[in-house]
XYZ file of C-alpha atoms in Angstrom:
420
model
C 100.483 76.179 95.975
C 102.595 75.038 98.954
C 104.140 77.607 101.506
C 107.681 76.062 100.939
C 107.418 76.442 97.037
C 106.411 80.248 97.303
C 109.125 80.932 99.888
C 112.008 78.947 98.010
C 112.876 81.766 95.727
C 112.782 84.302 98.593
C 115.198 82.266 100.685
C 117.609 82.337 97.827
C 117.209 85.996 97.796
C 117.969 86.231 101.562
C 121.130 84.137 100.892
C 122.252 86.559 98.127
C 121.895 89.233 100.854
C 124.177 87.242 103.143
C 121.411 86.097 105.596
C 122.016 82.789 107.397
C 119.515 80.048 107.494
C 118.818 80.601 111.164
C 118.317 84.274 110.689
C 115.882 83.363 107.742
C 113.686 81.145 110.022
C 111.406 83.819 111.235
C 111.150 85.134 107.732
C 109.290 81.847 106.839
C 107.736 81.143 110.181
C 105.730 84.408 110.357
C 104.842 84.549 106.597
C 101.183 84.493 105.311
C 99.482 84.393 102.134
C 95.858 84.561 100.816
C 94.012 84.478 97.605
C 90.765 86.819 97.490
C 88.414 86.121 94.672
C 86.357 89.048 93.646
C 83.261 88.930 91.282
C 82.134 92.358 90.214
C 79.049 93.625 88.209
C 78.820 97.266 87.582
C 75.887 99.129 85.952
C 75.775 102.878 85.605
C 72.715 104.421 83.749
C 73.323 108.053 82.389
C 70.085 109.943 82.722
C 70.986 113.471 81.669
C 70.167 114.791 78.121
C 72.990 114.379 75.599
C 74.974 111.953 77.483
C 78.088 110.510 75.754
C 76.573 106.881 76.057
C 73.540 105.271 77.466
C 75.281 103.335 80.157
C 78.372 101.739 81.377
C 77.814 98.102 82.081
C 80.563 95.433 82.743
C 81.040 92.097 84.543
C 84.476 90.869 85.481
C 86.186 88.405 87.680
C 89.235 89.479 89.979
C 91.976 87.424 91.550
C 94.158 89.134 94.299
C 97.136 86.998 95.692
C 98.760 88.618 98.719
C 102.077 87.282 100.426
C 103.604 88.894 103.416
C 107.002 87.341 104.868
C 108.000 87.543 108.464
C 111.277 89.398 109.116
C 114.708 87.830 109.596
C 116.266 88.158 113.079
C 118.614 90.837 114.391
C 118.534 94.290 115.178
C 117.538 95.130 111.600
C 114.887 92.658 110.176
C 114.343 92.113 106.394
C 111.333 90.997 104.657
C 109.325 91.106 101.334
C 105.761 91.473 100.510
C 104.184 90.529 97.150
C 100.882 91.195 95.421
C 99.642 89.555 92.416
C 96.571 91.101 90.562
C 94.495 89.693 87.675
C 91.290 90.987 86.145
C 89.410 88.905 83.725
C 86.444 90.229 81.459
C 83.243 88.144 81.636
C 80.992 90.712 79.898
C 81.565 94.163 78.013
C 81.064 95.843 74.729
C 82.244 99.072 73.092
C 78.921 100.856 73.742
C 79.057 99.783 77.592
C 82.618 100.018 78.534
C 84.040 102.507 80.896
C 82.958 101.268 84.223
C 86.453 101.279 85.947
C 86.356 97.509 86.162
C 88.476 96.588 83.090
C 91.398 98.014 81.166
C 90.649 99.801 77.891
C 92.357 98.628 74.705
C 94.983 101.062 73.373
C 94.125 100.546 69.688
C 90.406 100.516 70.202
C 89.741 102.630 73.323
C 86.062 101.912 73.540
C 86.699 98.233 73.847
C 87.717 96.339 77.103
C 90.694 94.143 77.196
C 90.097 90.451 77.933
C 92.499 90.599 80.810
C 94.888 92.630 82.641
C 97.095 92.403 85.631
C 99.952 93.402 87.851
C 102.794 91.899 89.963
C 104.145 94.110 92.712
C 106.942 93.422 94.991
C 107.739 95.431 98.229
C 110.977 95.260 100.182
C 110.766 95.985 103.901
C 113.135 96.666 106.752
C 112.227 96.734 110.380
C 114.071 98.198 113.356
C 112.482 98.308 116.900
C 108.795 99.338 116.201
C 109.486 101.195 112.746
C 109.118 99.634 109.473
C 110.391 100.989 105.998
C 108.779 99.592 102.810
C 110.174 100.320 99.327
C 108.162 99.244 96.107
C 104.464 98.568 95.664
C 102.444 100.421 98.217
C 98.879 100.862 98.917
C 98.846 103.948 101.284
C 95.979 104.616 103.754
C 96.722 107.864 105.330
C 94.182 110.901 105.311
C 96.147 112.807 102.664
C 96.258 109.876 100.363
C 93.778 106.885 100.350
C 94.411 104.282 97.717
C 91.236 103.566 95.970
C 89.806 99.975 96.307
C 86.211 100.485 94.906
C 86.442 98.441 91.774
C 87.675 94.972 90.625
C 91.462 95.628 91.461
C 93.050 98.129 93.929
C 95.050 101.303 92.738
C 98.649 100.879 93.721
C 101.731 103.298 94.040
C 105.522 103.025 93.586
C 107.648 104.693 96.235
C 108.619 104.395 99.809
C 106.792 104.462 103.147
C 107.937 104.514 106.774
C 105.625 103.716 109.650
C 106.682 103.984 113.109
C 105.139 103.124 116.412
C 108.070 104.007 118.722
C 106.025 106.226 121.189
C 103.012 104.694 122.856
C 99.752 106.094 121.353
C 101.509 107.868 118.526
C 101.630 106.583 114.894
C 103.791 108.280 112.419
C 103.753 107.781 108.741
C 105.900 109.485 105.954
C 106.467 108.603 102.410
C 107.526 109.729 98.796
C 105.621 108.316 95.870
C 106.668 108.492 92.121
C 104.070 106.871 90.068
C 100.519 105.321 90.252
C 98.716 102.300 88.597
C 95.192 103.082 88.418
C 92.504 100.440 89.470
C 91.585 99.700 85.756
C 95.239 99.681 84.426
C 98.282 97.442 84.371
C 100.741 100.372 83.589
C 102.409 102.857 85.971
C 102.275 106.367 85.088
C 103.019 109.668 86.624
C 100.706 111.197 89.252
C 98.120 113.923 88.533
C 95.445 115.935 90.433
C 91.611 114.983 90.220
C 89.444 117.102 87.882
C 86.145 115.653 89.234
C 83.339 118.336 89.298
C 84.344 121.996 89.191
C 87.974 122.289 90.502
C 89.244 125.251 88.119
C 92.824 123.877 87.932
C 95.298 125.572 85.618
C 98.548 123.539 85.791
C 101.663 124.196 83.788
C 101.702 120.251 83.115
C 99.337 117.421 83.155
C 101.433 115.128 85.496
C 103.720 115.176 88.466
C 106.520 112.647 89.476
C 106.431 113.314 93.286
C 103.962 113.118 96.121
C 105.250 113.564 99.560
C 103.314 113.013 102.687
C 103.709 112.833 106.446
C 100.771 111.948 109.116
C 100.916 111.851 112.872
C 98.112 110.240 114.823
C 97.956 110.249 118.524
C 95.531 108.154 120.616
C 94.983 109.986 123.982
C 92.863 107.259 125.369
C 90.302 104.695 124.251
C 87.797 107.670 123.323
C 89.892 110.254 121.665
C 92.193 110.260 118.812
C 93.615 113.478 116.906
C 95.874 113.692 113.800
C 97.702 116.034 111.565
C 98.571 115.173 107.960
C 100.795 116.976 105.314
C 100.573 116.092 101.661
C 102.557 117.691 98.608
C 101.779 116.916 94.882
C 104.826 118.428 93.265
C 103.911 121.414 91.011
C 100.142 121.201 91.924
C 99.299 121.565 95.678
C 100.159 121.318 99.244
C 97.754 120.287 101.832
C 97.414 120.424 105.837
C 94.952 118.289 107.520
C 93.612 118.231 111.115
C 91.417 115.434 112.297
C 89.519 114.534 115.513
C 87.713 111.350 116.477
C 85.829 110.932 119.754
C 83.633 108.267 121.223
C 81.185 109.325 124.073
C 79.546 106.245 125.816
C 76.153 107.048 126.782
C 75.096 103.911 128.829
C 72.745 101.172 127.906
C 74.192 100.259 124.546
C 74.076 103.922 123.434
C 77.066 106.143 122.244
C 77.827 109.295 120.304
C 80.772 109.403 117.743
C 82.186 112.720 116.660
C 84.386 112.863 113.471
C 85.856 116.294 112.695
C 88.049 117.046 109.672
C 89.573 120.172 108.351
C 92.006 120.670 105.296
C 93.840 123.669 103.814
C 94.977 123.239 100.206
C 97.103 125.880 98.492
C 98.918 126.023 95.080
C 102.367 124.431 94.547
C 103.796 126.432 91.782
C 101.796 125.177 88.750
C 98.141 125.675 89.640
C 95.694 128.000 91.361
C 94.497 125.600 94.102
C 92.996 127.548 96.957
C 90.616 125.536 99.157
C 89.382 125.329 102.664
C 87.550 122.091 103.490
C 85.546 121.577 106.675
C 83.517 118.345 107.603
C 81.705 117.034 110.733
C 80.027 113.837 111.015
C 78.046 112.807 114.393
C 76.550 109.413 114.690
C 74.241 108.169 117.643
C 74.374 104.461 118.182
C 71.721 102.501 120.161
C 71.697 98.653 119.979
C 72.157 97.709 116.246
C 71.051 101.159 114.918
C 73.176 104.058 114.097
C 71.772 107.507 113.106
C 74.387 110.014 111.493
C 74.187 113.529 110.500
C 76.909 115.309 108.678
C 77.931 118.712 107.290
C 80.676 119.659 104.909
C 81.699 123.006 103.569
C 84.221 124.221 100.792
C 85.483 127.575 100.516
C 88.211 129.241 98.416
C 88.900 129.838 94.722
C 88.934 126.076 93.830
C 87.276 122.854 95.097
C 89.180 120.262 97.207
C 92.530 118.917 95.949
C 93.496 115.306 95.878
C 95.461 112.740 93.933
C 93.660 111.614 90.824
C 91.897 108.248 91.279
C 92.313 108.171 94.961
C 89.794 108.547 97.576
C 89.383 111.882 99.289
C 89.321 112.101 103.157
C 86.040 113.839 103.264
C 82.982 113.107 105.387
C 80.787 113.539 102.366
C 82.998 111.601 99.972
C 80.535 108.826 98.983
C 79.741 106.288 96.203
C 79.480 108.606 93.372
C 80.121 112.294 94.217
C 82.632 113.951 96.467
C 80.486 116.935 97.195
C 83.795 118.926 97.045
C 83.110 121.550 94.364
C 83.979 125.305 94.672
C 82.042 126.977 97.549
C 79.889 123.791 98.108
C 77.888 123.251 101.098
C 76.570 119.757 101.730
C 74.506 117.874 104.357
C 74.270 114.167 104.928
C 71.681 111.962 106.949
C 72.608 108.449 107.293
C 71.238 105.379 108.972
C 72.917 101.931 109.715
C 71.599 98.671 111.100
C 73.577 95.665 112.075
C 71.205 92.571 112.106
C 73.453 90.770 114.723
C 71.147 92.695 117.138
C 68.365 90.442 116.083
C 70.270 87.265 115.831
C 71.410 87.612 112.284
C 75.313 88.039 112.436
C 76.988 89.117 109.205
C 73.943 91.022 107.780
C 74.296 94.839 107.556
C 72.303 97.589 106.109
C 73.206 101.243 105.205
C 71.348 104.130 103.523
C 72.057 107.829 103.386
C 70.904 111.071 101.613
C 73.212 113.882 100.658
C 72.262 117.315 99.410
C 74.796 119.971 98.121
C 74.046 123.510 96.961
C 75.688 126.829 96.391
C 78.267 125.425 93.952
C 80.299 128.288 92.157
C 80.244 127.616 88.377
C 81.732 130.932 87.068
C 80.368 134.342 86.056
C 77.091 134.512 84.513
C 76.081 131.003 85.546
C 73.582 130.034 88.096
C 74.692 128.120 91.407
C 74.904 124.346 90.963
C 73.138 121.824 93.101
C 73.331 118.067 93.545
C 71.914 115.361 95.652
C 72.812 111.622 96.121
C 70.994 108.561 97.641
C 73.091 105.418 98.518
C 71.939 102.064 99.837
C 74.220 99.150 100.641
C 73.133 95.688 101.719
C 75.776 93.161 102.728
C 76.046 89.648 104.206
C 79.080 87.686 105.081
C 78.608 83.933 105.666
C 79.533 83.095 109.175
C 80.058 79.404 109.251
C 80.143 76.209 107.035
C 81.900 75.519 103.907
C 81.082 79.010 102.335
C 82.341 80.749 105.549
C 83.691 84.259 104.961
C 81.840 84.390 101.532
C 80.713 88.102 101.196
C 77.755 89.359 99.151
C 77.043 93.030 98.635
C 74.627 95.162 96.650
C 75.352 98.826 96.337
C 72.765 101.090 94.699
C 73.043 104.981 94.286
C 71.296 107.812 92.500
C 72.868 111.083 91.591
C 71.055 114.141 90.303
C 72.560 117.597 89.497
C 71.351 121.006 88.584
C 73.280 123.295 86.053
C 76.248 121.122 85.857
C 77.456 117.352 85.961
C 75.700 114.103 85.357
C 72.454 112.385 86.345
C 73.183 108.762 87.207
C 71.622 105.583 88.457
C 73.980 103.056 89.542
C 74.022 99.365 90.894
C 77.024 97.333 91.881
C 76.889 93.587 92.823
C 79.956 92.272 94.456
C 80.872 88.606 95.505
C 84.037 88.125 97.449
C 85.827 85.268 99.085
C 89.308 85.255 100.554
C 91.147 81.827 100.947
C 93.873 81.841 103.493
C 96.630 79.797 101.972
C 98.626 79.462 105.283
């Protein structure tokens, strides 16, 4: 695919908007495109008694084509982004489906479709240091983190404004109407997550509006603070406060502090009532990093977030979110970057989390859970396979009095080819 071929249609569109050829020059000059190939094997073994299936095991190939234009010249620049997503089944069966990699067949829900995909377009306007995007979005703000942990990413429809007008201050605001989940090609209304014990009683199952605003201020190279607001219509509203601080200790040593607090309350159709506090402290020395984290839920329900998205919690990890009603959880983590011993691109991570005091309702004993995760990743640094990424992710989850017992392995090969 040639650059001029892909942009020809976009130039015609700019002409329809009354933009001159000279005004469209930067539109093409600053454009970029890439193709990511993502090969994903997923195996989840259900270990609890009376599990609905023995395991979820699938293998698939993903293609992610991304295009970003530049902006036309003038006080208000116009541009367009595009994303093309395609997932192809390599291995699956009705008794092993449900990994989140592939779309289910509507007529036979236990069977995965051979392929699925999406084409998303985003119009964008830029004035000064502010950019407005309308169309397909992948928001990454604390109150809403689009999920990209499977073959294809979760996407949303709506509008988002990003402003950098004041030095050090980043402002984001948006309105979203629909979501396309990571294993789907169909847009649908939004809903609230029901993972774990959330005790939600909504008048309706879905919502057609999520509004958000987020402020992040970088005081200096060491300290950043933030405030975020999110509102899922008829379900919940949420306020979040964040603080990130880096303290250099000399001789290649540092201490990172990550503090998060969120207050979630009902929005007319639910009984959401939650306060979530989290703290993660990481001591780094050379290629080593040692982390300790604590997370506490309080209130009548667990933590609230948009279904399918990631939760901005220090103990939101590979399988569990440790965000159930009244849950207390701790985390111990270790990272090592092998660049410290002359092997750049090779990294290792392991962590252990334990949660207890989960409120399961009257007459039931408190719930407990623990999870152990390990990641081993390598990115080729040079040669014909430069930027080829290989990652193995392993996790074990065990629960008491609720939930599932799981053993999980993910093998991911990824390669991004810049087209221009």
